[in-house]
Amino acid sequence: MPRAVWWLVLARTINRLGAFSLGFLTVLITTEFGADAVTAGLIVAAFGLATIPSRLLGGVLADRFGRRRTIVTGLAGCALAQAGIAVSGSVAMTAVFAVLLGLVFEIYEPPSQAMIADAVRPAQQAQAFSLLNAAMAVGGMGAGLIAAGLGRWDLRWLFVVDAATCVACAVVVRFVLPADRPAPAPPGDAPDSRPGGSPWRDRSLLVLLVFGTLFALMYMQVVMALPLALERRGLPAADAGLLSTTSAVVMVLCQPLLRWTAPLSHHAAMCAGYLLLAAGLAGLAVAGGLPGHLAAVVVWSAGDALMFGRSYAMVSNIAPEHARARYLSVFGTSWGVATVLAPLCSTQLLERAGPAGLWGGLSATCVLLALAQPMVVGPLLRRRPARRTDRHRRRSVTPGS
């Protein structure tokens, strides 16, 4: 991997180490200001909705003003908003800074993903994106430990430390990563080079967005429903933390093994990943004790590691070079939509069908998504990448490519 990828991975890990404060936002609102749970939930929901335009803004800024500038701007905005929450003296002020945080929270993502796509060859993109996902998992493990310590002292310090990690990440990006290059001119054959064109008019991207949203919705339901499902089966809800840590470890251990799957086409790898997800979810459906849940999470996490990088690599492959960050930002809105819908869907399924019905239904959904890869996604990619592959081949012979 190029050096820039490793620095981005390091910066992402640092930033993720501080990304624990949001889970305590509702607690801060209810305990510090005496607000009720409904008010706290509305404020957090407003934050979640604000992250959707935030990601789109990050894509536009990255393509127009440069990757590094946009990353630093987004991280600086997050640091200011987090500090604002830490010093807020009322519910209203906390709500304002929470919404502001949402509006800058996802600006970082599209330019960092686009920078990785710019730095590596198309054949390496899936592994590079998966490495970035593993860095987030590692940072998440450390974040839990930091939160456990600081949360016992003062909740406001969680947001202070979160702001500090954003500043540290911005410093790494500003002084280590290469400077922004001039934005490439739109080629005449690019899908959005016509006047008024946009990624939203690219049918191939919209198809990938639909599948990406279904995957994100399923993934977020697992994250949000797991503690409740464990309680329904008589296990401690806190065991979800152990399962989450296990998942992160498996994703890291799978990184060297991804080289073996590099020869697979994107849709073939996605199909295999969905089948692993289906097997893991089926294991959750029939698991009784903690060992069964751990085994199921191992299988699920292996599928996640195989799929995550591939999905973003597919988007990078169909995106015109001058609009790569915007394509990635549009695709990334799937996570914002899933974050809003997942709590509603998972709680309803859990209430009506129980843990077995929830995990079984999600497993069946994975099987359908696996079947859709060779039937829909495969033909879609075979129609699109030919002229882009030629362009990448021309770039591969230039110095520094």
mmCIF file of C-alpha atoms in Angstrom:
data_model
loop_
_atom_site.group_PDB
_atom_site.id
_atom_site.type_symbol
_atom_site.label_atom_id
_atom_site.label_comp_id
_atom_site.label_asym_id
_atom_site.label_seq_id
_atom_site.Cartn_x
_atom_site.Cartn_y
_atom_site.Cartn_z
ATOM 1 C CA MET A 1 0.000 0.000 0.000
ATOM 2 C CA PRO A 2 1.194 3.549 -0.686
ATOM 3 C CA ARG A 3 2.385 5.575 2.288
ATOM 4 C CA ALA A 4 -0.600 7.926 2.027
ATOM 5 C CA VAL A 5 -2.988 5.025 2.685
ATOM 6 C CA TRP A 6 -1.177 4.055 5.878
ATOM 7 C CA TRP A 7 -1.215 7.655 7.139
ATOM 8 C CA LEU A 8 -4.937 7.844 6.444
ATOM 9 C CA VAL A 9 -5.438 4.595 8.342
ATOM 10 C CA LEU A 10 -3.460 5.993 11.293
ATOM 11 C CA ALA A 11 -5.429 9.252 11.242
ATOM 12 C CA ARG A 12 -8.702 7.337 11.094
ATOM 13 C CA THR A 13 -7.683 5.203 14.068
ATOM 14 C CA ILE A 14 -6.828 8.298 16.111
ATOM 15 C CA ASN A 15 -10.135 9.891 15.211
ATOM 16 C CA ARG A 16 -12.069 6.731 16.005
ATOM 17 C CA LEU A 17 -10.469 6.513 19.444
ATOM 18 C CA GLY A 18 -12.468 9.570 20.419
ATOM 19 C CA ALA A 19 -15.712 8.626 18.717
ATOM 20 C CA PHE A 20 -17.349 7.376 21.881
ATOM 21 C CA SER A 21 -19.014 10.521 23.140
ATOM 22 C CA LEU A 22 -22.145 10.376 20.972
ATOM 23 C CA GLY A 23 -23.360 7.278 22.778
ATOM 24 C CA PHE A 24 -23.447 9.369 25.952
ATOM 25 C CA LEU A 25 -25.187 12.420 24.484
ATOM 26 C CA THR A 26 -28.633 11.335 25.661
ATOM 27 C CA VAL A 27 -27.236 10.574 29.113
ATOM 28 C CA LEU A 28 -25.642 14.038 29.294
ATOM 29 C CA ILE A 29 -28.905 15.741 28.306
ATOM 30 C CA THR A 30 -31.010 13.842 30.821
ATOM 31 C CA THR A 31 -28.609 13.890 33.787
ATOM 32 C CA GLU A 32 -27.002 17.324 33.445
ATOM 33 C CA PHE A 33 -30.096 19.291 32.425
ATOM 34 C CA GLY A 34 -32.942 17.134 33.715
ATOM 35 C CA ALA A 35 -34.563 16.749 30.288
ATOM 36 C CA ASP A 36 -36.803 13.762 29.604
ATOM 37 C CA ALA A 37 -35.837 10.836 27.389
ATOM 38 C CA VAL A 38 -38.117 11.989 24.539
ATOM 39 C CA THR A 39 -36.336 15.339 24.295
ATOM 40 C CA ALA A 40 -32.939 13.647 24.362
ATOM 41 C CA GLY A 41 -34.047 11.225 21.641
ATOM 42 C CA LEU A 42 -35.259 14.059 19.416
ATOM 43 C CA ILE A 43 -31.932 15.856 19.719
ATOM 44 C CA VAL A 44 -29.995 12.721 18.794
ATOM 45 C CA ALA A 45 -32.368 12.083 15.881
ATOM 46 C CA ALA A 46 -31.765 15.649 14.672
ATOM 47 C CA PHE A 47 -28.041 14.956 14.787
ATOM 48 C CA GLY A 48 -28.536 11.785 12.724
ATOM 49 C CA LEU A 49 -30.570 13.576 10.060
ATOM 50 C CA ALA A 50 -27.947 16.325 9.822
ATOM 51 C CA THR A 51 -25.238 13.778 8.968
ATOM 52 C CA ILE A 52 -26.889 13.021 5.601
ATOM 53 C CA PRO A 53 -26.312 16.467 4.018
ATOM 54 C CA SER A 54 -22.948 16.526 5.819
ATOM 55 C CA ARG A 55 -21.657 13.607 3.760
ATOM 56 C CA LEU A 56 -22.945 15.109 0.520
ATOM 57 C CA LEU A 57 -21.236 18.395 1.377
ATOM 58 C CA GLY A 58 -17.990 16.539 1.975
ATOM 59 C CA GLY A 59 -18.124 15.067 -1.525
ATOM 60 C CA VAL A 60 -18.754 18.422 -3.205
ATOM 61 C CA LEU A 61 -16.018 20.192 -1.242
ATOM 62 C CA ALA A 62 -13.499 17.410 -1.889
ATOM 63 C CA ASP A 63 -13.987 17.488 -5.665
ATOM 64 C CA ARG A 64 -13.944 21.281 -5.866
ATOM 65 C CA PHE A 65 -11.386 22.370 -3.271
ATOM 66 C CA GLY A 66 -9.264 19.274 -2.626
ATOM 67 C CA ARG A 67 -9.228 16.185 -0.439
ATOM 68 C CA ARG A 68 -6.828 17.340 2.262
ATOM 69 C CA ARG A 69 -8.422 20.755 2.744
ATOM 70 C CA THR A 70 -11.853 19.189 3.111
ATOM 71 C CA ILE A 71 -10.681 16.597 5.631
ATOM 72 C CA VAL A 72 -9.008 19.232 7.798
ATOM 73 C CA THR A 73 -12.055 21.512 7.567
ATOM 74 C CA GLY A 74 -14.441 18.745 8.597
ATOM 75 C CA LEU A 75 -12.306 17.636 11.530
ATOM 76 C CA ALA A 76 -11.868 21.213 12.755
ATOM 77 C CA GLY A 77 -15.637 21.688 12.607
ATOM 78 C CA CYS A 78 -16.176 18.481 14.612
ATOM 79 C CA ALA A 79 -13.698 19.642 17.251
ATOM 80 C CA LEU A 80 -15.460 22.997 17.650
ATOM 81 C CA ALA A 81 -18.904 21.393 17.873
ATOM 82 C CA GLN A 82 -17.730 18.791 20.399
ATOM 83 C CA ALA A 83 -16.147 21.500 22.519
ATOM 84 C CA GLY A 84 -19.399 23.449 22.296
ATOM 85 C CA ILE A 85 -21.352 20.493 23.672
ATOM 86 C CA ALA A 86 -18.829 20.129 26.491
ATOM 87 C CA VAL A 87 -19.340 23.737 27.661
ATOM 88 C CA SER A 88 -23.079 24.001 26.950
ATOM 89 C CA GLY A 89 -25.155 25.323 29.823
ATOM 90 C CA SER A 90 -28.642 24.422 28.607
ATOM 91 C CA VAL A 91 -30.599 21.891 26.586
ATOM 92 C CA ALA A 92 -31.141 24.429 23.796
ATOM 93 C CA MET A 93 -27.423 25.155 23.450
ATOM 94 C CA THR A 94 -26.628 21.437 23.474
ATOM 95 C CA ALA A 95 -29.205 20.865 20.737
ATOM 96 C CA VAL A 96 -27.688 23.615 18.575
ATOM 97 C CA PHE A 97 -24.174 22.199 18.870
ATOM 98 C CA ALA A 98 -25.464 18.654 18.313
ATOM 99 C CA VAL A 99 -27.044 19.683 15.003
ATOM 100 C CA LEU A 100 -23.894 21.611 14.040
ATOM 101 C CA LEU A 101 -21.885 18.492 14.836
ATOM 102 C CA GLY A 102 -24.137 16.467 12.557
ATOM 103 C CA LEU A 103 -23.633 18.971 9.731
ATOM 104 C CA VAL A 104 -19.840 18.536 9.846
ATOM 105 C CA PHE A 105 -19.630 14.977 11.182
ATOM 106 C CA GLU A 106 -19.457 13.154 7.830
ATOM 107 C CA ILE A 107 -17.465 15.742 5.840
ATOM 108 C CA TYR A 108 -14.337 13.678 6.558
ATOM 109 C CA GLU A 109 -15.561 10.474 4.922
ATOM 110 C CA PRO A 110 -15.874 11.190 1.144
ATOM 111 C CA PRO A 111 -12.482 12.928 0.747
ATOM 112 C CA SER A 112 -10.657 10.260 2.767
ATOM 113 C CA GLN A 113 -12.247 7.507 0.678
ATOM 114 C CA ALA A 114 -11.536 9.394 -2.542
ATOM 115 C CA MET A 115 -7.917 9.938 -1.494
ATOM 116 C CA ILE A 116 -7.513 6.195 -1.017
ATOM 117 C CA ALA A 117 -9.062 5.524 -4.427
ATOM 118 C CA ASP A 118 -6.695 8.092 -5.955
ATOM 119 C CA ALA A 119 -3.617 6.578 -4.295
ATOM 120 C CA VAL A 120 -3.955 2.893 -5.213
ATOM 121 C CA ARG A 121 -4.457 0.855 -8.335
ATOM 122 C CA PRO A 122 -8.005 -0.392 -9.043
ATOM 123 C CA ALA A 123 -6.955 -3.935 -8.086
ATOM 124 C CA GLN A 124 -5.880 -2.683 -4.629
ATOM 125 C CA GLN A 125 -8.906 -0.533 -3.850
ATOM 126 C CA ALA A 126 -10.978 -3.229 -2.163
ATOM 127 C CA GLN A 127 -8.147 -4.161 0.203
ATOM 128 C CA ALA A 128 -7.361 -0.504 0.938
ATOM 129 C CA PHE A 129 -10.978 0.301 1.830
ATOM 130 C CA SER A 130 -11.186 -2.825 3.966
ATOM 131 C CA LEU A 131 -8.022 -1.740 5.781
ATOM 132 C CA LEU A 132 -9.669 1.604 6.575
ATOM 133 C CA ASN A 133 -12.677 -0.251 7.971
ATOM 134 C CA ALA A 134 -10.391 -2.398 10.128
ATOM 135 C CA ALA A 135 -8.749 0.750 11.485
ATOM 136 C CA MET A 136 -12.169 1.981 12.560
ATOM 137 C CA ALA A 137 -12.779 -1.326 14.327
ATOM 138 C CA VAL A 138 -9.467 -1.137 16.184
ATOM 139 C CA GLY A 139 -10.118 2.461 17.181
ATOM 140 C CA GLY A 140 -13.574 1.462 18.357
ATOM 141 C CA MET A 141 -12.104 -1.078 20.774
ATOM 142 C CA GLY A 142 -9.852 1.554 22.310
ATOM 143 C CA ALA A 143 -12.715 4.037 22.407
ATOM 144 C CA GLY A 144 -14.740 1.738 24.610
ATOM 145 C CA LEU A 145 -11.931 1.532 27.155
ATOM 146 C CA ILE A 146 -11.455 5.311 27.209
ATOM 147 C CA ALA A 147 -15.189 5.858 27.612
ATOM 148 C CA ALA A 148 -15.335 3.385 30.490
ATOM 149 C CA GLY A 149 -12.706 5.395 32.358
ATOM 150 C CA LEU A 150 -13.723 8.971 31.614
ATOM 151 C CA GLY A 151 -17.460 8.272 31.844
ATOM 152 C CA ARG A 152 -17.106 7.454 35.525
ATOM 153 C CA TRP A 153 -15.488 10.825 36.156
ATOM 154 C CA ASP A 154 -17.371 13.474 34.159
ATOM 155 C CA LEU A 155 -19.432 13.006 30.989
ATOM 156 C CA ARG A 156 -18.385 16.403 29.641
ATOM 157 C CA TRP A 157 -14.776 15.234 29.445
ATOM 158 C CA LEU A 158 -15.850 12.604 26.906
ATOM 159 C CA PHE A 159 -16.630 15.407 24.457
ATOM 160 C CA VAL A 160 -13.417 17.250 25.312
ATOM 161 C CA VAL A 161 -11.326 14.165 24.521
ATOM 162 C CA ASP A 162 -13.353 13.575 21.350
ATOM 163 C CA ALA A 163 -12.565 17.139 20.241
ATOM 164 C CA ALA A 164 -8.877 16.587 21.017
ATOM 165 C CA THR A 165 -8.714 13.449 18.848
ATOM 166 C CA CYS A 166 -10.310 15.386 15.975
ATOM 167 C CA VAL A 167 -7.585 18.020 16.281
ATOM 168 C CA ALA A 168 -4.873 15.351 16.423
ATOM 169 C CA CYS A 169 -6.297 13.660 13.335
ATOM 170 C CA ALA A 170 -6.427 16.999 11.489
ATOM 171 C CA VAL A 171 -2.769 17.674 12.339
ATOM 172 C CA VAL A 172 -1.704 14.291 10.963
ATOM 173 C CA VAL A 173 -3.655 14.875 7.759
ATOM 174 C CA ARG A 174 -2.414 18.454 7.267
ATOM 175 C CA PHE A 175 1.288 17.861 7.785
ATOM 176 C CA VAL A 176 1.782 14.298 6.563
ATOM 177 C CA LEU A 177 -0.527 13.669 3.613
ATOM 178 C CA PRO A 178 0.352 15.047 0.166
ATOM 179 C CA ALA A 179 -0.962 18.443 -0.848
ATOM 180 C CA ASP A 180 -4.099 18.698 -2.957
ATOM 181 C CA ARG A 181 -3.664 18.471 -6.690
ATOM 182 C CA PRO A 182 -5.578 20.667 -9.127
ATOM 183 C CA ALA A 183 -9.019 19.242 -9.788
ATOM 184 C CA PRO A 184 -9.066 17.177 -13.008
ATOM 185 C CA ALA A 185 -11.142 18.549 -15.849
ATOM 186 C CA PRO A 186 -14.337 16.584 -16.616
ATOM 187 C CA PRO A 187 -13.735 14.309 -19.628
ATOM 188 C CA GLY A 188 -16.263 14.422 -22.416
ATOM 189 C CA ASP A 189 -17.470 10.827 -21.824
ATOM 190 C CA ALA A 190 -18.027 11.207 -18.071
ATOM 191 C CA PRO A 191 -21.608 10.588 -16.915
ATOM 192 C CA ASP A 192 -21.876 13.905 -15.095
ATOM 193 C CA SER A 193 -19.744 16.071 -17.397
ATOM 194 C CA ARG A 194 -22.826 17.409 -19.157
ATOM 195 C CA PRO A 195 -24.268 20.705 -17.884
ATOM 196 C CA GLY A 196 -26.309 20.163 -14.744
ATOM 197 C CA GLY A 197 -25.257 16.521 -14.507
ATOM 198 C CA SER A 198 -24.823 14.893 -11.109
ATOM 199 C CA PRO A 199 -24.152 11.482 -9.563
ATOM 200 C CA TRP A 200 -27.874 11.246 -8.808
ATOM 201 C CA ARG A 201 -28.488 10.815 -12.562
ATOM 202 C CA ASP A 202 -26.162 7.842 -12.899
ATOM 203 C CA ARG A 203 -28.394 4.769 -12.900
ATOM 204 C CA SER A 204 -25.532 2.418 -12.090
ATOM 205 C CA LEU A 205 -24.711 4.389 -8.952
ATOM 206 C CA LEU A 206 -28.366 4.444 -7.913
ATOM 207 C CA VAL A 207 -28.574 0.651 -8.221
ATOM 208 C CA LEU A 208 -25.475 0.299 -6.038
ATOM 209 C CA LEU A 209 -26.988 2.807 -3.616
ATOM 210 C CA VAL A 210 -30.119 0.672 -3.236
ATOM 211 C CA PHE A 211 -28.063 -2.430 -2.434
ATOM 212 C CA GLY A 212 -25.757 -0.427 -0.175
ATOM 213 C CA THR A 213 -28.718 0.942 1.766
ATOM 214 C CA LEU A 214 -30.166 -2.546 2.260
ATOM 215 C CA PHE A 215 -26.812 -3.770 3.559
ATOM 216 C CA ALA A 216 -26.388 -0.745 5.857
ATOM 217 C CA LEU A 217 -29.931 -1.143 7.180
ATOM 218 C CA MET A 218 -29.297 -4.790 7.945
ATOM 219 C CA TYR A 219 -25.916 -4.034 9.549
ATOM 220 C CA MET A 220 -27.282 -1.259 11.761
ATOM 221 C CA GLN A 221 -30.163 -3.470 12.879
ATOM 222 C CA VAL A 222 -27.638 -6.026 14.124
ATOM 223 C CA VAL A 223 -25.707 -3.342 16.019
ATOM 224 C CA MET A 224 -28.789 -1.790 17.600
ATOM 225 C CA ALA A 225 -30.808 -4.935 18.299
ATOM 226 C CA LEU A 226 -28.039 -7.166 19.647
ATOM 227 C CA PRO A 227 -28.165 -5.961 23.295
ATOM 228 C CA LEU A 228 -31.974 -6.248 23.372
ATOM 229 C CA ALA A 229 -31.894 -9.681 21.743
ATOM 230 C CA LEU A 230 -29.351 -10.909 24.289
ATOM 231 C CA GLU A 231 -31.610 -9.777 27.133
ATOM 232 C CA ARG A 232 -34.571 -11.597 25.561
ATOM 233 C CA ARG A 233 -32.551 -14.806 25.765
ATOM 234 C CA GLY A 234 -31.528 -14.309 29.366
ATOM 235 C CA LEU A 235 -27.983 -13.139 28.659
ATOM 236 C CA PRO A 236 -26.509 -9.847 29.943
ATOM 237 C CA ALA A 237 -26.903 -6.974 27.496
ATOM 238 C CA ALA A 238 -23.298 -6.022 28.298
ATOM 239 C CA ASP A 239 -22.177 -9.164 26.430
ATOM 240 C CA ALA A 240 -22.816 -7.139 23.267
ATOM 241 C CA GLY A 241 -19.563 -5.338 24.048
ATOM 242 C CA LEU A 242 -17.691 -8.635 24.077
ATOM 243 C CA LEU A 243 -19.280 -9.634 20.786
ATOM 244 C CA SER A 244 -18.371 -6.254 19.289
ATOM 245 C CA THR A 245 -14.761 -6.661 20.368
ATOM 246 C CA THR A 246 -14.670 -10.147 18.875
ATOM 247 C CA SER A 247 -15.982 -8.767 15.608
ATOM 248 C CA ALA A 248 -13.254 -6.106 15.512
ATOM 249 C CA VAL A 249 -10.525 -8.686 16.171
ATOM 250 C CA VAL A 250 -11.814 -10.948 13.386
ATOM 251 C CA MET A 251 -11.905 -8.057 10.917
ATOM 252 C CA VAL A 252 -8.279 -7.196 11.687
ATOM 253 C CA LEU A 253 -7.150 -10.824 11.411
ATOM 254 C CA CYS A 254 -8.912 -11.152 8.057
ATOM 255 C CA GLN A 255 -6.920 -8.339 6.431
ATOM 256 C CA PRO A 256 -3.927 -10.476 5.322
ATOM 257 C CA LEU A 257 -6.321 -13.146 4.038
ATOM 258 C CA LEU A 258 -8.023 -10.687 1.692
ATOM 259 C CA ARG A 259 -5.089 -11.030 -0.711
ATOM 260 C CA TRP A 260 -6.328 -14.542 -1.479
ATOM 261 C CA THR A 261 -9.691 -13.160 -2.590
ATOM 262 C CA ALA A 262 -8.192 -10.371 -4.734
ATOM 263 C CA PRO A 263 -8.594 -12.346 -8.015
ATOM 264 C CA LEU A 264 -12.358 -12.593 -7.450
ATOM 265 C CA SER A 265 -14.580 -10.123 -9.258
ATOM 266 C CA HIS A 266 -16.371 -7.610 -7.078
ATOM 267 C CA HIS A 267 -19.795 -9.189 -7.494
ATOM 268 C CA ALA A 268 -18.416 -12.690 -6.810
ATOM 269 C CA ALA A 269 -16.750 -11.496 -3.601
ATOM 270 C CA MET A 270 -19.922 -9.677 -2.555
ATOM 271 C CA CYS A 271 -21.959 -12.826 -3.174
ATOM 272 C CA ALA A 272 -19.587 -14.868 -0.983
ATOM 273 C CA GLY A 273 -19.675 -12.171 1.688
ATOM 274 C CA TYR A 274 -23.465 -12.103 1.802
ATOM 275 C CA LEU A 275 -23.557 -15.889 2.166
ATOM 276 C CA LEU A 276 -21.166 -15.640 5.129
ATOM 277 C CA LEU A 277 -23.393 -12.946 6.624
ATOM 278 C CA ALA A 278 -26.422 -15.171 6.111
ATOM 279 C CA ALA A 279 -24.668 -18.069 7.842
ATOM 280 C CA GLY A 280 -23.637 -15.873 10.762
ATOM 281 C CA LEU A 281 -27.134 -14.447 11.201
ATOM 282 C CA ALA A 282 -28.621 -17.930 10.993
ATOM 283 C CA GLY A 283 -26.215 -18.892 13.758
ATOM 284 C CA LEU A 284 -27.510 -16.009 15.892
ATOM 285 C CA ALA A 285 -31.050 -17.217 15.265
ATOM 286 C CA VAL A 286 -30.363 -20.647 16.771
ATOM 287 C CA ALA A 287 -27.682 -19.696 19.326
ATOM 288 C CA GLY A 288 -28.558 -20.304 22.947
ATOM 289 C CA GLY A 289 -25.569 -19.306 25.033
ATOM 290 C CA LEU A 290 -22.626 -16.966 24.674
ATOM 291 C CA PRO A 291 -20.347 -19.477 22.840
ATOM 292 C CA GLY A 292 -22.924 -19.870 20.084
ATOM 293 C CA HIS A 293 -23.239 -16.105 19.718
ATOM 294 C CA LEU A 294 -19.447 -15.753 19.572
ATOM 295 C CA ALA A 295 -19.165 -18.371 16.819
ATOM 296 C CA ALA A 296 -21.907 -16.677 14.812
ATOM 297 C CA VAL A 297 -20.230 -13.269 15.137
ATOM 298 C CA VAL A 298 -16.933 -14.712 13.874
ATOM 299 C CA VAL A 299 -18.643 -15.921 10.690
ATOM 300 C CA TRP A 300 -20.597 -12.675 10.297
ATOM 301 C CA SER A 301 -17.453 -10.539 10.724
ATOM 302 C CA ALA A 302 -15.513 -12.538 8.124
ATOM 303 C CA GLY A 303 -18.250 -11.755 5.623
ATOM 304 C CA ASP A 304 -18.234 -8.091 6.602
ATOM 305 C CA ALA A 305 -14.454 -7.880 6.082
ATOM 306 C CA LEU A 306 -14.801 -9.444 2.635
ATOM 307 C CA MET A 307 -17.597 -7.112 1.543
ATOM 308 C CA PHE A 308 -16.860 -3.685 2.942
ATOM 309 C CA GLY A 309 -13.927 -2.804 0.707
ATOM 310 C CA ARG A 310 -15.580 -4.258 -2.375
ATOM 311 C CA SER A 311 -18.665 -2.058 -2.168
ATOM 312 C CA TYR A 312 -16.640 1.169 -2.144
ATOM 313 C CA ALA A 313 -14.291 -0.148 -4.822
ATOM 314 C CA MET A 314 -17.275 -0.736 -7.111
ATOM 315 C CA VAL A 315 -18.385 2.866 -6.665
ATOM 316 C CA SER A 316 -14.843 4.140 -7.283
ATOM 317 C CA ASN A 317 -14.673 2.104 -10.487
ATOM 318 C CA ILE A 318 -17.800 3.610 -12.022
ATOM 319 C CA ALA A 319 -17.086 7.172 -10.851
ATOM 320 C CA PRO A 320 -15.486 9.726 -13.192
ATOM 321 C CA GLU A 321 -12.168 10.858 -11.745
ATOM 322 C CA HIS A 322 -13.324 14.467 -11.383
ATOM 323 C CA ALA A 323 -16.434 13.390 -9.407
ATOM 324 C CA ARG A 324 -15.107 10.476 -7.382
ATOM 325 C CA ALA A 325 -15.688 12.064 -3.973
ATOM 326 C CA ARG A 326 -19.250 13.042 -4.903
ATOM 327 C CA TYR A 327 -20.034 9.500 -6.035
ATOM 328 C CA LEU A 328 -18.666 8.114 -2.783
ATOM 329 C CA SER A 329 -20.617 10.681 -0.769
ATOM 330 C CA VAL A 330 -23.893 9.786 -2.483
ATOM 331 C CA PHE A 331 -23.239 6.093 -1.866
ATOM 332 C CA GLY A 332 -22.377 6.869 1.746
ATOM 333 C CA THR A 333 -25.804 8.386 2.425
ATOM 334 C CA SER A 334 -26.973 4.783 2.756
ATOM 335 C CA TRP A 335 -25.573 4.794 6.306
ATOM 336 C CA GLY A 336 -27.469 7.950 7.243
ATOM 337 C CA VAL A 337 -30.733 6.458 6.009
ATOM 338 C CA ALA A 338 -30.002 3.182 7.801
ATOM 339 C CA THR A 339 -29.223 4.967 11.061
ATOM 340 C CA VAL A 340 -32.658 6.605 10.990
ATOM 341 C CA LEU A 341 -34.622 3.492 9.962
ATOM 342 C CA ALA A 342 -32.757 0.712 11.792
ATOM 343 C CA PRO A 343 -34.081 1.449 15.312
ATOM 344 C CA LEU A 344 -37.658 1.421 14.018
ATOM 345 C CA CYS A 345 -37.281 -1.788 12.002
ATOM 346 C CA SER A 346 -35.243 -3.768 14.533
ATOM 347 C CA THR A 347 -37.469 -3.012 17.516
ATOM 348 C CA GLN A 348 -40.620 -3.887 15.581
ATOM 349 C CA LEU A 349 -39.159 -7.162 14.309
ATOM 350 C CA LEU A 350 -37.851 -8.045 17.746
ATOM 351 C CA GLU A 351 -41.202 -7.294 19.361
ATOM 352 C CA ARG A 352 -43.269 -9.250 16.847
ATOM 353 C CA ALA A 353 -40.971 -12.154 15.934
ATOM 354 C CA GLY A 354 -38.470 -12.399 18.777
ATOM 355 C CA PRO A 355 -34.697 -12.842 18.394
ATOM 356 C CA ALA A 356 -34.998 -15.947 16.229
ATOM 357 C CA GLY A 357 -37.412 -14.222 13.852
ATOM 358 C CA LEU A 358 -35.258 -11.074 13.652
ATOM 359 C CA TRP A 359 -32.012 -12.895 12.890
ATOM 360 C CA GLY A 360 -33.736 -15.403 10.618
ATOM 361 C CA GLY A 361 -35.375 -12.648 8.586
ATOM 362 C CA LEU A 362 -32.090 -10.798 8.189
ATOM 363 C CA SER A 363 -30.372 -14.042 7.174
ATOM 364 C CA ALA A 364 -32.963 -14.631 4.451
ATOM 365 C CA THR A 365 -32.445 -11.057 3.247
ATOM 366 C CA CYS A 366 -28.714 -11.747 2.918
ATOM 367 C CA VAL A 367 -29.404 -14.809 0.778
ATOM 368 C CA LEU A 368 -31.566 -12.710 -1.562
ATOM 369 C CA LEU A 369 -28.862 -10.032 -1.768
ATOM 370 C CA ALA A 370 -26.287 -12.737 -2.554
ATOM 371 C CA LEU A 371 -28.443 -13.990 -5.449
ATOM 372 C CA ALA A 372 -28.807 -10.435 -6.750
ATOM 373 C CA GLN A 373 -25.042 -10.016 -7.166
ATOM 374 C CA PRO A 374 -24.586 -12.253 -10.256
ATOM 375 C CA MET A 375 -28.046 -11.376 -11.576
ATOM 376 C CA VAL A 376 -27.950 -7.567 -11.232
ATOM 377 C CA VAL A 377 -24.613 -6.209 -10.033
ATOM 378 C CA GLY A 378 -22.426 -8.423 -12.237
ATOM 379 C CA PRO A 379 -24.051 -7.354 -15.526
ATOM 380 C CA LEU A 380 -24.074 -3.752 -14.265
ATOM 381 C CA LEU A 381 -20.307 -3.727 -13.726
ATOM 382 C CA ARG A 382 -19.548 -5.536 -16.972
ATOM 383 C CA ARG A 383 -21.335 -2.799 -18.910
ATOM 384 C CA ARG A 384 -19.593 0.109 -17.191
ATOM 385 C CA PRO A 385 -15.893 -0.352 -16.464
ATOM 386 C CA ALA A 386 -14.389 -0.905 -19.948
ATOM 387 C CA ARG A 387 -13.558 2.707 -20.808
ATOM 388 C CA ARG A 388 -12.559 3.484 -17.199
ATOM 389 C CA THR A 389 -10.159 0.536 -17.196
ATOM 390 C CA ASP A 390 -8.433 1.976 -20.274
ATOM 391 C CA ARG A 391 -8.017 5.299 -18.502
ATOM 392 C CA HIS A 392 -6.541 3.597 -15.417
ATOM 393 C CA ARG A 393 -4.138 1.647 -17.625
ATOM 394 C CA ARG A 394 -2.896 4.909 -19.145
ATOM 395 C CA ARG A 395 -2.397 6.337 -15.658
ATOM 396 C CA SER A 396 -0.596 3.222 -14.404
ATOM 397 C CA VAL A 397 2.433 3.887 -16.651
ATOM 398 C CA THR A 398 2.927 7.436 -15.389
ATOM 399 C CA PRO A 399 5.454 8.115 -12.604
ATOM 400 C CA GLY A 400 4.017 7.925 -9.102
ATOM 401 C CA SER A 401 0.768 6.208 -10.126
#
